[in-house]
XYZ file of C-alpha atoms in Angstrom:
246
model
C -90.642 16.064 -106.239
C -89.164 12.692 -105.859
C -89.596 10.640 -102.421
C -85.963 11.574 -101.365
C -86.438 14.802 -101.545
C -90.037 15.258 -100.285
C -88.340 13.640 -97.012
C -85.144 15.820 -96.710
C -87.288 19.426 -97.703
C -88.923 19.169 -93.864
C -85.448 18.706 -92.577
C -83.900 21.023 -94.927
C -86.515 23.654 -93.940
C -85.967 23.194 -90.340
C -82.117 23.293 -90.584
C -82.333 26.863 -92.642
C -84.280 28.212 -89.931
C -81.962 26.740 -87.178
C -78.842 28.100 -88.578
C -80.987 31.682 -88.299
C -81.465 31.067 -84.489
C -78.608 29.334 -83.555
C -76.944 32.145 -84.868
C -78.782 35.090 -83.167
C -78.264 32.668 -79.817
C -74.486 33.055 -80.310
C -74.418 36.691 -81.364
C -76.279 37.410 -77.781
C -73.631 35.347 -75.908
C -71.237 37.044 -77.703
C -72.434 40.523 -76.319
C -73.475 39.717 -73.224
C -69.319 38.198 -72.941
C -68.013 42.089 -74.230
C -70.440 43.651 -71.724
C -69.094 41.731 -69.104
C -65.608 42.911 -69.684
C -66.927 46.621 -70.425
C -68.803 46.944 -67.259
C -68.802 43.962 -65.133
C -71.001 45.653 -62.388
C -73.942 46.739 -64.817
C -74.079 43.437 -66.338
C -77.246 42.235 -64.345
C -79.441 45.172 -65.556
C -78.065 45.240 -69.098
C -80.601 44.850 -71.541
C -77.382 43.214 -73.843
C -77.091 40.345 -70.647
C -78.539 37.448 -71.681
C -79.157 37.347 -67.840
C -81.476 40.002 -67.443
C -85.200 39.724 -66.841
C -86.960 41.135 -70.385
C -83.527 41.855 -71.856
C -82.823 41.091 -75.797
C -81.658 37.149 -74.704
C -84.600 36.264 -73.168
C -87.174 38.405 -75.154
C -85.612 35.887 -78.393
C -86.579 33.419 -76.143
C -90.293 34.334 -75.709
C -90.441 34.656 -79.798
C -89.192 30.689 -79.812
C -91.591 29.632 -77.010
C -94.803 31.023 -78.873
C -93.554 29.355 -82.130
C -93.223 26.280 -79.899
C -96.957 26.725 -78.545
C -98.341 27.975 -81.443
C -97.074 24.827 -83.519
C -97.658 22.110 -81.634
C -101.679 23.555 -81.179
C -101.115 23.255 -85.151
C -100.154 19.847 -85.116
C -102.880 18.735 -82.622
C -105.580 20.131 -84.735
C -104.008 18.649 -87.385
C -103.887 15.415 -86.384
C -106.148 15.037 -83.420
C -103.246 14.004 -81.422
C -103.783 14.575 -77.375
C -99.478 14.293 -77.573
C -99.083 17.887 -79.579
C -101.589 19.942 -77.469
C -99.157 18.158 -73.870
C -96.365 19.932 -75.300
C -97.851 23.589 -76.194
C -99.183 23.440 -71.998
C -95.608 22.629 -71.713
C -94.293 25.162 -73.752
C -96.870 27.485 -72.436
C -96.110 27.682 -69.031
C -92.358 28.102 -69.589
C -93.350 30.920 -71.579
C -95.352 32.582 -68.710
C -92.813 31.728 -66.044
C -89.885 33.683 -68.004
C -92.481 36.273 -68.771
C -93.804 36.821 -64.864
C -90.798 34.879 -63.095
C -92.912 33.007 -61.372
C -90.832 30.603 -59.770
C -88.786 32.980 -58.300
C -91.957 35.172 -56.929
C -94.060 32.118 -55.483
C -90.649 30.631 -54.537
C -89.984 33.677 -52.643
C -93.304 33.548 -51.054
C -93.365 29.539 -50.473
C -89.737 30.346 -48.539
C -91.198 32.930 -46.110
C -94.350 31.077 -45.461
C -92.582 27.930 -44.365
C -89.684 29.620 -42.881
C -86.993 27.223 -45.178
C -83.404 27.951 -43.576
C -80.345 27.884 -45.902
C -79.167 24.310 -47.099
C -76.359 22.860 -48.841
C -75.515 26.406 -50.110
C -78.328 27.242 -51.574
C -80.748 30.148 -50.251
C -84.293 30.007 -48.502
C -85.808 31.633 -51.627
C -84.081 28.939 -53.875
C -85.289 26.106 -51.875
C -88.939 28.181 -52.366
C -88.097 28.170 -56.090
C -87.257 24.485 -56.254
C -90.310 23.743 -54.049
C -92.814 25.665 -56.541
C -90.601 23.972 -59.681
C -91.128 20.179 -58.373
C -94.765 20.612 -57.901
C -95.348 22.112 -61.304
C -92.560 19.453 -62.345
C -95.003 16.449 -61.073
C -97.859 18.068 -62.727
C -96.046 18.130 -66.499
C -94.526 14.216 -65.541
C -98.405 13.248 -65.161
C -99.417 15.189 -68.323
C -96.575 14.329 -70.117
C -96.378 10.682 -69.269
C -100.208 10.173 -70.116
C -99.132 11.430 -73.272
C -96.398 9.316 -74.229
C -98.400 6.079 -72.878
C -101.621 6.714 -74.551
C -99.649 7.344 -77.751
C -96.840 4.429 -77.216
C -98.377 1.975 -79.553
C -97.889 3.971 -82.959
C -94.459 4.251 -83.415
C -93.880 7.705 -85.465
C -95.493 8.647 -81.904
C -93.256 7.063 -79.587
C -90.324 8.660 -80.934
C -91.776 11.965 -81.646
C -92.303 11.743 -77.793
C -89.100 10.251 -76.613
C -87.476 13.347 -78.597
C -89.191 15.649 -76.912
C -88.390 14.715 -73.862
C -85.161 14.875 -74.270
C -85.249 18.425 -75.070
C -87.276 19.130 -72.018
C -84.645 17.295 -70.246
C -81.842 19.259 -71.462
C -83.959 22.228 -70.527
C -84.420 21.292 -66.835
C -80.883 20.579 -66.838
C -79.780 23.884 -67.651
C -82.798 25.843 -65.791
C -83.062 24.065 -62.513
C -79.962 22.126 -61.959
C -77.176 24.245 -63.056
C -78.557 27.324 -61.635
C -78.627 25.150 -58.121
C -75.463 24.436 -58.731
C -74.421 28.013 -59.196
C -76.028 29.224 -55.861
C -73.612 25.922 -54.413
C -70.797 26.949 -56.438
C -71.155 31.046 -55.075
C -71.274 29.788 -51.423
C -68.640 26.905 -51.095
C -66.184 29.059 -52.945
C -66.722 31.492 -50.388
C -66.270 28.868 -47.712
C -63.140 27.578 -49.079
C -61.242 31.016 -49.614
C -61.331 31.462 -53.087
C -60.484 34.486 -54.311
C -63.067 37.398 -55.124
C -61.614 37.243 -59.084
C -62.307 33.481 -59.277
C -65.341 33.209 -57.589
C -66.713 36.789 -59.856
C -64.996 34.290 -63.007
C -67.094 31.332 -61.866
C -70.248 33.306 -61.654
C -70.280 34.831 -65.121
C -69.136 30.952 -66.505
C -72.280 29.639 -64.441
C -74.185 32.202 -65.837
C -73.388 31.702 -69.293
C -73.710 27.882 -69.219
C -77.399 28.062 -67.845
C -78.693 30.654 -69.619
C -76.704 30.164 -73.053
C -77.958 26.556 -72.324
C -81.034 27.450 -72.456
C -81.275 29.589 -75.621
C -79.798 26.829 -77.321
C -81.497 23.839 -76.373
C -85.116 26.257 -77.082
C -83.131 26.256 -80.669
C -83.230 23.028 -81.377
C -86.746 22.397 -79.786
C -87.996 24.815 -82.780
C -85.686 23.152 -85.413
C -87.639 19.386 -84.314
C -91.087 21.237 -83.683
C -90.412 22.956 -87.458
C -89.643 19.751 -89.371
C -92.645 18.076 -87.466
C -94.491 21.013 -89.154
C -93.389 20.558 -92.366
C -93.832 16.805 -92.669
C -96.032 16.048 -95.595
C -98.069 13.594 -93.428
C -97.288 12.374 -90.133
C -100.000 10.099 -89.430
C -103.278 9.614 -91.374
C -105.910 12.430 -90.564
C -109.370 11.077 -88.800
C -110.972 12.194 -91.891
C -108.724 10.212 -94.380
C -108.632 6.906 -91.969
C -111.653 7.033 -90.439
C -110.285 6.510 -87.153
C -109.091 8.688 -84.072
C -105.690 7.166 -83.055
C -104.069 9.301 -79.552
């Protein structure tokens, strides 16, 4: 295999098995749009709802998140690298907050122990959940940024990093802020006389932009994560260079 082509297999690899999820992503977004206009009112507890708790959307979205985890503990071993062992706790606890919804549970709790009031819109439970997702959001900044400073001095590292985070970004983006904004969205409508159709239209929209979001962003996390897999040789192994490097 020639040098070109040993470098465009990992991406070639990783595209193949993007197309496959990208595509399933759609096909759920797809169904849970028909459900809504077959039965509006049962879309919540559909498992076809990309919305629902344990339904078909998210339960392709656990099978991505253990890929995630259980190739980045790859590439850690691999390489030694404190960076790749950052992202599966990262990847990790996503996973077990979808699975247990726990920042909807402890946010619950957190509101009724501190008696939050409504603000802005938004609900005493999802000022709970925001509460619970900052303080496991400072954690991940401290792990995370450790990470991407001990590692900022080797290059392939840096941007291997600064990649990542972007896709984390675009994750919080569509699982924190644009579900605030659709508890906003739901009451100001309702303050401003809306109608019951647009405000039931804007809900389903919201609905599909975070979670769709979501699913797709998680897709290309996997495509990166796979082609990092599949790279001949990222860095030189401690036992080849005879040095640990973070």
């Amino acid at each position: 295999m020639s040098k070109t082509q040993s470098k465009a297999f990992p991406w070639s690899a990783a595209t193949n098995l993007f197309r496959l999820f990208i595509s399933i992503d759609l096909l759920l977004m797809l169904i849970h749009i028909f459900y809504i206009f077959h039965n509006p009112r049962g879309i919540m507890e559909s498992y076809w709802s990309i919305e629902t708790d344990r339904g078909f959307g998210e339960s392709f979205q656990y099978i991505k998140e253990i890929l995630l985890i259980f190739i980045f503990v790859w590439l850690g071993r691999r390489y030694f690298k404190y960076t790749f062992y950052a992202w599966a706790l990262f990847y990790l606890y996503i996973l077990i907050d979808d699975m247990l919804r726990l920042h909807e549970r402890i946010g619950a709790q957190l509101s009724a122990h501190f008696h939050y009031g409504a603000l802005l819109g938004l609900r005493p439970e999802d000022l709970g959940e925001l509460t619970f997702l900052s303080i496991f959001g400072v954690i991940f900044f401290l792990l995370l940024g450790s990470a991407y400073i001990m590692g900022r001095k080797n290059r392939k590292l840096k941007l291997i990093n600064r990649n990542l985070i972007s896709l984390a970004l675009f994750l919080i983006l569509f699982g924190v802020f644009t579900d605030a904004f659709h508890a906003v969205f739901m009451k100001f409508s309702a303050m401003i006389g809306l109608s019951g159709i647009t405000r039931l239209i804007g809900f389903y929209i919201f609905g599909l932009i975070e979670d769709g979001g979501e699913m797709i962003v998680m897709s290309f996390a996997v495509r990166y994560a796979f082609y990092l897999l599949n790279r001949p040789l990222l860095f030189n192994r401690p036992g080849l260079s005879g040095s640990v490097h973070s």
